[in-house]
Structure formats: C-alpha cells, structure tokens
mmCIF file of N, CA and C in Angstrom:
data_model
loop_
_atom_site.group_PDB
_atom_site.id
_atom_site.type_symbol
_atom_site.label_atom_id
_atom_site.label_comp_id
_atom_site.label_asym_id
_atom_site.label_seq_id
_atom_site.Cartn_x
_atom_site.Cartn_y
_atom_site.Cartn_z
ATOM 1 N N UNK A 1 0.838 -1.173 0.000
ATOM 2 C CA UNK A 1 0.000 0.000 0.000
ATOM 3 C C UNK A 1 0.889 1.245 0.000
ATOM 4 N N UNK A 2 0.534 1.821 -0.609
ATOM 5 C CA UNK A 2 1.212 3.197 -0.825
ATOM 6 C C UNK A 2 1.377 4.381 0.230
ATOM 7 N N UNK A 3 2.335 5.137 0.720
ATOM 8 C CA UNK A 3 1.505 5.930 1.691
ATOM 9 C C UNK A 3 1.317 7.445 1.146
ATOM 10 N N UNK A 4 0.758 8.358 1.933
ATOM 11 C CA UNK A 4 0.237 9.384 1.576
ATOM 12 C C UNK A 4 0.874 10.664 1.650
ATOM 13 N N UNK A 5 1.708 11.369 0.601
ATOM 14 C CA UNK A 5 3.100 12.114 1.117
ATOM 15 C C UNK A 5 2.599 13.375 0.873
ATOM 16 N N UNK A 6 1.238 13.852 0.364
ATOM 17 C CA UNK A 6 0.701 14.487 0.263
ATOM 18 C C UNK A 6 0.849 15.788 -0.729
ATOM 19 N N UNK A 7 1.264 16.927 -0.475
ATOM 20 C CA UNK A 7 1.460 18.372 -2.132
ATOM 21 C C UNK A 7 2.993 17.522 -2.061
ATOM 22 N N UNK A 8 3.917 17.676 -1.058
ATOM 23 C CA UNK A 8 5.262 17.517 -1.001
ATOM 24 C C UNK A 8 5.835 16.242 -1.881
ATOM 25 N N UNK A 9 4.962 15.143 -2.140
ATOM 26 C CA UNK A 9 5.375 14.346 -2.880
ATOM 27 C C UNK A 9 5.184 14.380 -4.719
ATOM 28 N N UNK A 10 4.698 15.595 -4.880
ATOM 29 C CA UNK A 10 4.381 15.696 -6.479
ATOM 30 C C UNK A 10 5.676 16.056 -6.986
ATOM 31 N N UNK A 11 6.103 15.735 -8.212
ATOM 32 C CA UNK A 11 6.539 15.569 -8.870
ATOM 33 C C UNK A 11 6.904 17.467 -9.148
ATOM 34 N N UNK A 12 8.607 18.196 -9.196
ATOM 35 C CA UNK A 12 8.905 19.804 -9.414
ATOM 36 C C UNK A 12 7.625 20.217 -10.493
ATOM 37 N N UNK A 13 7.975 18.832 -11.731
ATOM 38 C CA UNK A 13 7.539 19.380 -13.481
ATOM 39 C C UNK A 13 5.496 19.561 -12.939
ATOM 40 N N UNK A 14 5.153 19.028 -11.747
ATOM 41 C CA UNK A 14 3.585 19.560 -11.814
ATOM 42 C C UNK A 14 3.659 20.808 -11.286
ATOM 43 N N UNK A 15 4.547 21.044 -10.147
ATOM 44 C CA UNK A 15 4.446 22.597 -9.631
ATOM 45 C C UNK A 15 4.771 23.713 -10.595
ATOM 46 N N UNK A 16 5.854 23.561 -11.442
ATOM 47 C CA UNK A 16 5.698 24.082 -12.622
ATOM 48 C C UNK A 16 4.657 24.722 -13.627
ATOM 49 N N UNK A 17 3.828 23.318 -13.864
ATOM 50 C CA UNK A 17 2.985 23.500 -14.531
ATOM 51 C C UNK A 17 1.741 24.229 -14.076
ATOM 52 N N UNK A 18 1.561 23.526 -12.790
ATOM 53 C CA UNK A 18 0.186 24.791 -11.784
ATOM 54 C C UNK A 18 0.782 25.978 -11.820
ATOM 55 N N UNK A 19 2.323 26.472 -11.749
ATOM 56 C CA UNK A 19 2.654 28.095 -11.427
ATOM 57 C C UNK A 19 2.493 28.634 -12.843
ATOM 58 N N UNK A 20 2.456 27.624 -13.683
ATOM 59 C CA UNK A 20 2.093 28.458 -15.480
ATOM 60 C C UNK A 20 0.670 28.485 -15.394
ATOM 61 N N UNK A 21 0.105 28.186 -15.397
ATOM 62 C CA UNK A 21 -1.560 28.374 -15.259
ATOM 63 C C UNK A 21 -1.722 29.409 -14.224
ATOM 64 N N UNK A 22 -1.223 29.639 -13.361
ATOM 65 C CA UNK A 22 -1.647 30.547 -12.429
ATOM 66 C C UNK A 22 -0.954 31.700 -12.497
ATOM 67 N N UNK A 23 -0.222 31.858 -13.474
ATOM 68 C CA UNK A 23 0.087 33.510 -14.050
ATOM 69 C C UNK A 23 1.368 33.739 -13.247
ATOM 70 N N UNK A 24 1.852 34.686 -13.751
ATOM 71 C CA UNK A 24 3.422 35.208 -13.762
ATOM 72 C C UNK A 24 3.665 36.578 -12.389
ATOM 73 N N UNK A 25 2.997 37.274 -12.078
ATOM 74 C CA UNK A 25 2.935 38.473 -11.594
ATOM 75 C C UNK A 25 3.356 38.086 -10.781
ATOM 76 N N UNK A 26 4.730 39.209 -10.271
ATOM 77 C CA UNK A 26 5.457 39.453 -8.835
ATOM 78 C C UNK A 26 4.704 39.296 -7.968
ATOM 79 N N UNK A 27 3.268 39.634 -7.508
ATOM 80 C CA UNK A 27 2.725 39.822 -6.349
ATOM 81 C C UNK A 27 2.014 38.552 -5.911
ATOM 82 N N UNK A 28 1.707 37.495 -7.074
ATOM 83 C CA UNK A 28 1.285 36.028 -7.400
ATOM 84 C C UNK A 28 2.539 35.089 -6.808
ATOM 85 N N UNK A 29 3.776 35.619 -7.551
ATOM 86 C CA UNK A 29 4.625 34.479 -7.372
ATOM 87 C C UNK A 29 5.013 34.868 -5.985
ATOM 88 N N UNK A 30 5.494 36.179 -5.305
ATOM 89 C CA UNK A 30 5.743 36.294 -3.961
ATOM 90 C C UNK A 30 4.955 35.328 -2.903
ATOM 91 N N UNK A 31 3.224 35.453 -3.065
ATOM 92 C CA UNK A 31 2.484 34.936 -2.611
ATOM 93 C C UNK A 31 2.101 33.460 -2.186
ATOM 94 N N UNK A 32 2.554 32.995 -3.752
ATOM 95 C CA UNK A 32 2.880 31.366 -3.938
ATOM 96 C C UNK A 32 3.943 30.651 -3.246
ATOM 97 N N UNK A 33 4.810 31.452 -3.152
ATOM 98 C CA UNK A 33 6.146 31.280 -2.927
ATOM 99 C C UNK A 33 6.521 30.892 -1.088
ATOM 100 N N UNK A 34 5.075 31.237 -0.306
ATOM 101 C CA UNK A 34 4.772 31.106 0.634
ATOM 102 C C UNK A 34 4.085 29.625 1.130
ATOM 103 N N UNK A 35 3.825 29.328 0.381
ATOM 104 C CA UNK A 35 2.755 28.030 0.391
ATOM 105 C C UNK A 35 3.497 27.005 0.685
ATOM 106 N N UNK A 36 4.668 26.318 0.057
ATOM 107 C CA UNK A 36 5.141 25.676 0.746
ATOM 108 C C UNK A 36 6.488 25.278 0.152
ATOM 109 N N UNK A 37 7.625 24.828 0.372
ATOM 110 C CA UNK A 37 8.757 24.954 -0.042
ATOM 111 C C UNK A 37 8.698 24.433 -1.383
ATOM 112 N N UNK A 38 8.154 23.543 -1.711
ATOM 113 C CA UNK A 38 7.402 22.627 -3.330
ATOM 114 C C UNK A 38 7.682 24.254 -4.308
ATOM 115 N N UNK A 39 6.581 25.388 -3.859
ATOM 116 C CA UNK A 39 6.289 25.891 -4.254
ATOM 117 C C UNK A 39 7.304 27.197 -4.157
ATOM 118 N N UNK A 40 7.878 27.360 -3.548
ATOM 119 C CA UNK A 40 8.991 28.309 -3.461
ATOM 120 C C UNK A 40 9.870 28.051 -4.234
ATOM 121 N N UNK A 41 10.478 26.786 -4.261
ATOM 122 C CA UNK A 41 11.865 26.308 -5.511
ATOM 123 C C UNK A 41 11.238 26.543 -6.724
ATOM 124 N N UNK A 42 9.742 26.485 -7.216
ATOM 125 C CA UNK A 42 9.007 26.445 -8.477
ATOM 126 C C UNK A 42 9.072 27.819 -8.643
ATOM 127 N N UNK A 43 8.426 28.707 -7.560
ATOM 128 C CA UNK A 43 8.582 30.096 -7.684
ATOM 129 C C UNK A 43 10.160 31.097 -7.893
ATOM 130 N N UNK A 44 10.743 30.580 -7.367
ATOM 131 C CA UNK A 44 12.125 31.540 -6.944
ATOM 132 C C UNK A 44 13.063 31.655 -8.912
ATOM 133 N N UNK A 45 12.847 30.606 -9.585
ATOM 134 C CA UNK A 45 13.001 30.890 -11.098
ATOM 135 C C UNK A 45 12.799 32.094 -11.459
ATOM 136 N N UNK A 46 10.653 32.408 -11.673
ATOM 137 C CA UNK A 46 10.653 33.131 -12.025
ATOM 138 C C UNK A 46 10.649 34.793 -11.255
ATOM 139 N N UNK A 47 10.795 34.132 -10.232
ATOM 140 C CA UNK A 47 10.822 35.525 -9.209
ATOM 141 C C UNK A 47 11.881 36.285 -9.303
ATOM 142 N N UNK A 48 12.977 36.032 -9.963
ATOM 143 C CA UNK A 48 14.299 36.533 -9.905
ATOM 144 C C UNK A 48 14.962 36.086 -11.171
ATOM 145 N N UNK A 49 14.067 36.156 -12.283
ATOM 146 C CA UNK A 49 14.264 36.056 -13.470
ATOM 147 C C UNK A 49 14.772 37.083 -13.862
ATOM 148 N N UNK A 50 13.954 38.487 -13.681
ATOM 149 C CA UNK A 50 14.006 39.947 -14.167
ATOM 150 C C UNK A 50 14.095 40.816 -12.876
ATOM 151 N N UNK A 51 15.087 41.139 -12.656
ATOM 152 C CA UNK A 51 15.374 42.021 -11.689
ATOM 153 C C UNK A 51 16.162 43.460 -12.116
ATOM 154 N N UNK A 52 15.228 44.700 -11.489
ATOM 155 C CA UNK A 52 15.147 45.765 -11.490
ATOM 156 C C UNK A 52 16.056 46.800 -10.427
ATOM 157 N N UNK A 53 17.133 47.348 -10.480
ATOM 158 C CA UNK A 53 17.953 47.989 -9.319
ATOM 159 C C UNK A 53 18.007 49.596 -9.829
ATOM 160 N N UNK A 54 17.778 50.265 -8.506
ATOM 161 C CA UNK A 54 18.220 52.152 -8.758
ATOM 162 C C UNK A 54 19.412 51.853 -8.848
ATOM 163 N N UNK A 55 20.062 52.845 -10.069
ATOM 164 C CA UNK A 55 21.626 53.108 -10.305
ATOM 165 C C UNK A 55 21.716 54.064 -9.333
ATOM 166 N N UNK A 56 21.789 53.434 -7.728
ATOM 167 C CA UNK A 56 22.789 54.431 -6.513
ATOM 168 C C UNK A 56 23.495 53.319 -5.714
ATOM 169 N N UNK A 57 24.616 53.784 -5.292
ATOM 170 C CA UNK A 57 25.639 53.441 -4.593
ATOM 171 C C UNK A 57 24.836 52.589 -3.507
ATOM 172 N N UNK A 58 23.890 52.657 -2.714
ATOM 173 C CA UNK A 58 23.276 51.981 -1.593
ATOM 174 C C UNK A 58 22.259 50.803 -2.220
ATOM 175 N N UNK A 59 21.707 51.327 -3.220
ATOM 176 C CA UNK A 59 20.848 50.051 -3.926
ATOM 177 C C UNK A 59 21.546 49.139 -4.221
ATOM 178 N N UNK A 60 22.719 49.406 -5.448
ATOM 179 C CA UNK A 60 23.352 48.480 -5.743
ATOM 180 C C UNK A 60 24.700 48.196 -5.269
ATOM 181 N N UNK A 61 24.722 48.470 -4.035
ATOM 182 C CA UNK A 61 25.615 47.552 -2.925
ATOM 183 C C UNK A 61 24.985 46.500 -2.394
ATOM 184 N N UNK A 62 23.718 46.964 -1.762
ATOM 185 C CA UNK A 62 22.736 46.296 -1.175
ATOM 186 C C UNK A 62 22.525 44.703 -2.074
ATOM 187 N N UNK A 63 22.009 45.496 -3.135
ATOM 188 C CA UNK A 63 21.784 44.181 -4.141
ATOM 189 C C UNK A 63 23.236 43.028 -4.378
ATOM 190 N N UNK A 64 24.006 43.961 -4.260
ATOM 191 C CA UNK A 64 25.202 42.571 -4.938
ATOM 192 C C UNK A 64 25.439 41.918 -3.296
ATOM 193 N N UNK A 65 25.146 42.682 -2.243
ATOM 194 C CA UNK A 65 25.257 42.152 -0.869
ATOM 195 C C UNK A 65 24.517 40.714 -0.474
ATOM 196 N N UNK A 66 23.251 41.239 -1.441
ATOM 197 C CA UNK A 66 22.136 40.235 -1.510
ATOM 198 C C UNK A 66 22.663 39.462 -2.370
ATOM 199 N N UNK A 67 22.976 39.447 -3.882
ATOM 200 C CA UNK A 67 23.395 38.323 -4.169
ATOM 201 C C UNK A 67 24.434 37.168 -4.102
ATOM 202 N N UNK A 68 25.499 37.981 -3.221
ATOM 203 C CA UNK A 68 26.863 37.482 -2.402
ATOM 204 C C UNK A 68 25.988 36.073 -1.242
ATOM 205 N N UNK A 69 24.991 36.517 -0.805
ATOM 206 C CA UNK A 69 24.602 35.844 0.905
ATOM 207 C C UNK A 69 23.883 35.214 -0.079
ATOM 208 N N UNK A 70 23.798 35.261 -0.874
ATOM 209 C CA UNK A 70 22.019 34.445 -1.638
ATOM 210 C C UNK A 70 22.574 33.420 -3.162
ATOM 211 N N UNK A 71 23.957 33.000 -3.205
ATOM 212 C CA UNK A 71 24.343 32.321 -4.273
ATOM 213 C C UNK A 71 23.549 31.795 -5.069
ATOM 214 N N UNK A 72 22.369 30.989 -4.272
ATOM 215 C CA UNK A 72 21.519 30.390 -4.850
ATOM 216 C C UNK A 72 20.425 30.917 -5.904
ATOM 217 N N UNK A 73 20.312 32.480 -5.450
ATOM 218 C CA UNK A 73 18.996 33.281 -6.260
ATOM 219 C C UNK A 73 19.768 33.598 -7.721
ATOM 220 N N UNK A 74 21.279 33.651 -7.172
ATOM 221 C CA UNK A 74 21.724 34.901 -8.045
ATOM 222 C C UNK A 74 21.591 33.991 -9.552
ATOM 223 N N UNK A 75 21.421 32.726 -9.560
ATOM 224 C CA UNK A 75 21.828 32.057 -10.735
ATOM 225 C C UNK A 75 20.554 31.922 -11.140
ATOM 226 N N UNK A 76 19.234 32.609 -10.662
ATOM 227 C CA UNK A 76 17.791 32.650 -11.682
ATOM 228 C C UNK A 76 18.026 33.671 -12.697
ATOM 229 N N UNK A 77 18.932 34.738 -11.866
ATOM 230 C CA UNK A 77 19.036 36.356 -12.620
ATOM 231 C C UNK A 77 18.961 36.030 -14.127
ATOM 232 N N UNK A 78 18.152 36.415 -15.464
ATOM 233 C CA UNK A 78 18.499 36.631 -16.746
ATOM 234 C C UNK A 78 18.567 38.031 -17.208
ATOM 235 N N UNK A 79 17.925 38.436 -16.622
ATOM 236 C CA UNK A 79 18.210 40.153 -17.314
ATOM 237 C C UNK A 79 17.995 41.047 -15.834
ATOM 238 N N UNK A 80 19.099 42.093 -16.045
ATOM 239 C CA UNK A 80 19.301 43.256 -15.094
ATOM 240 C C UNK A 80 18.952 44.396 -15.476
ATOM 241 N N UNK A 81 17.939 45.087 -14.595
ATOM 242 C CA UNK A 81 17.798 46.314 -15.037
ATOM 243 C C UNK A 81 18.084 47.371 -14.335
ATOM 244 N N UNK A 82 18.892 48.469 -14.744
ATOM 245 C CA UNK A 82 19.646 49.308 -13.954
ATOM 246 C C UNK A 82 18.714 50.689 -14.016
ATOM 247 N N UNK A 83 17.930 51.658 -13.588
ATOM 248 C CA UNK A 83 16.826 52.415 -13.610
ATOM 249 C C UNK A 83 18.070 53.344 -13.123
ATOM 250 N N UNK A 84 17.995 54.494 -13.739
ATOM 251 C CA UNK A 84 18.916 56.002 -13.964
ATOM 252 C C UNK A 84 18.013 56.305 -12.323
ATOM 253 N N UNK A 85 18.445 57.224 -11.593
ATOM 254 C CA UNK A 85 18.125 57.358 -10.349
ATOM 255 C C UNK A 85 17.209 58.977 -10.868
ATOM 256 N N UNK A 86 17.623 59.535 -11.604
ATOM 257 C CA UNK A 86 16.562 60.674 -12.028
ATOM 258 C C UNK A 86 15.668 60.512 -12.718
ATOM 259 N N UNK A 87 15.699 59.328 -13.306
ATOM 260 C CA UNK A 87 14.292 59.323 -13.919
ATOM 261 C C UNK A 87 14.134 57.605 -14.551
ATOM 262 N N UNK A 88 13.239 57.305 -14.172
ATOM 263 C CA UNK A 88 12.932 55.760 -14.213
ATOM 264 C C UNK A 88 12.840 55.514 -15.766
ATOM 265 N N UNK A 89 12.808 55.984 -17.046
ATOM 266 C CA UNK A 89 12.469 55.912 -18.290
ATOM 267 C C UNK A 89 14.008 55.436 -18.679
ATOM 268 N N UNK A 90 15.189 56.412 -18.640
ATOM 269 C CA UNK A 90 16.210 55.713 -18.983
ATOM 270 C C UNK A 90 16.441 54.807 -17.930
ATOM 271 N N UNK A 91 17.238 53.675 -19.007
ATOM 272 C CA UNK A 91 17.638 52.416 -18.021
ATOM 273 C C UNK A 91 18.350 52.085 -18.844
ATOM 274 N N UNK A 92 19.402 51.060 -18.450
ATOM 275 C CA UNK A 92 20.290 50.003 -19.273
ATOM 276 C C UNK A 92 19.705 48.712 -18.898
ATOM 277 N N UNK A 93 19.935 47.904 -19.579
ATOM 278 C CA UNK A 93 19.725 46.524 -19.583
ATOM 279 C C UNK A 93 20.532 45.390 -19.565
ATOM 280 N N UNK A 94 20.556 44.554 -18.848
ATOM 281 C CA UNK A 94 21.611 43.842 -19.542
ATOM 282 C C UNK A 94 20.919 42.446 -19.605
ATOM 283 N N UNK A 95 20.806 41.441 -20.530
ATOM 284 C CA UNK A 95 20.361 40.682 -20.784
ATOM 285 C C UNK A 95 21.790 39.535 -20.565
ATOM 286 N N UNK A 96 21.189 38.681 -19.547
ATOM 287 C CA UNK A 96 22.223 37.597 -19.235
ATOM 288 C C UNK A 96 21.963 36.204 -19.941
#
C-alpha cells in the first residue's frame, strides 16, 4: 500500500505547470512562494528572473550584498535592469 506524502510528494515538473496556469505576476509568485517549499523552488526561477535595481551606490551595494549571501537566487538572474536614479524611463539593460 502506498503511503500518503501528500502536495510535497508531487513531482517539481507539476508545480511548474500549476505556477504556469496561475500567471506570472510578482505579487502572485511572492504569494505562492509562501505556500510551501514545493512551491517556493518552483517560484524563486521566475521571481528573480528579471530584476530591477536604482543606479545608486546603496541600492546596488545592497543588491550585490544580496546576491553574495544568496548564491543560490543569483543564478535565476536573466536580465538586469539598472533604472537612472533621475528618472525611471532611462535604463540600461543587460540581458544575461
């Protein structure tokens, strides 16, 4: 008889697939990302897929501080976006 391992025993490729049906938005995946660790490793991909930093000295210290302690996030990163501190329209990009 089988026993009963319950969300924790499904298979990454279904959590996957429920977090594609259930839409992409930062405030979705933050949310999801709570539910239960299943769902956090599924989430943390796209949560830190596209990340957004102010071009100032304290943001992006902060941030590489964060990605120094956080090895693990830093390797979702695909594209960086660097937002001009006077005005959010210019930006650079960098596509990883």
């Amino acid at each position: 008889m089988a026993t009963a391992r319950g969300i924790q025993g499904l298979p990454p490729e279904i959590f996957d697939i429920i977090l594609y049906y259930l839409g992409d938005t930062k405030s979705l995946l933050q949310s999801r990302s709570l539910v239960c660790r299943s769902w956090l490793h599924a989430s943390r991909p796209r949560l830190f897929s596209i990340v957004s930093v102010q071009a100032n000295e304290r943001r992006l210290s902060r941030f590489i501080n964060f990605l120094d302690t956080h090895k693990d996030l830093a390797s979702y990163v695909r594209s960086l976006m660097v937002l001009s501190p006077m005005n959010d329209v210019d930006q650079l990009s960098l596509e990883i």
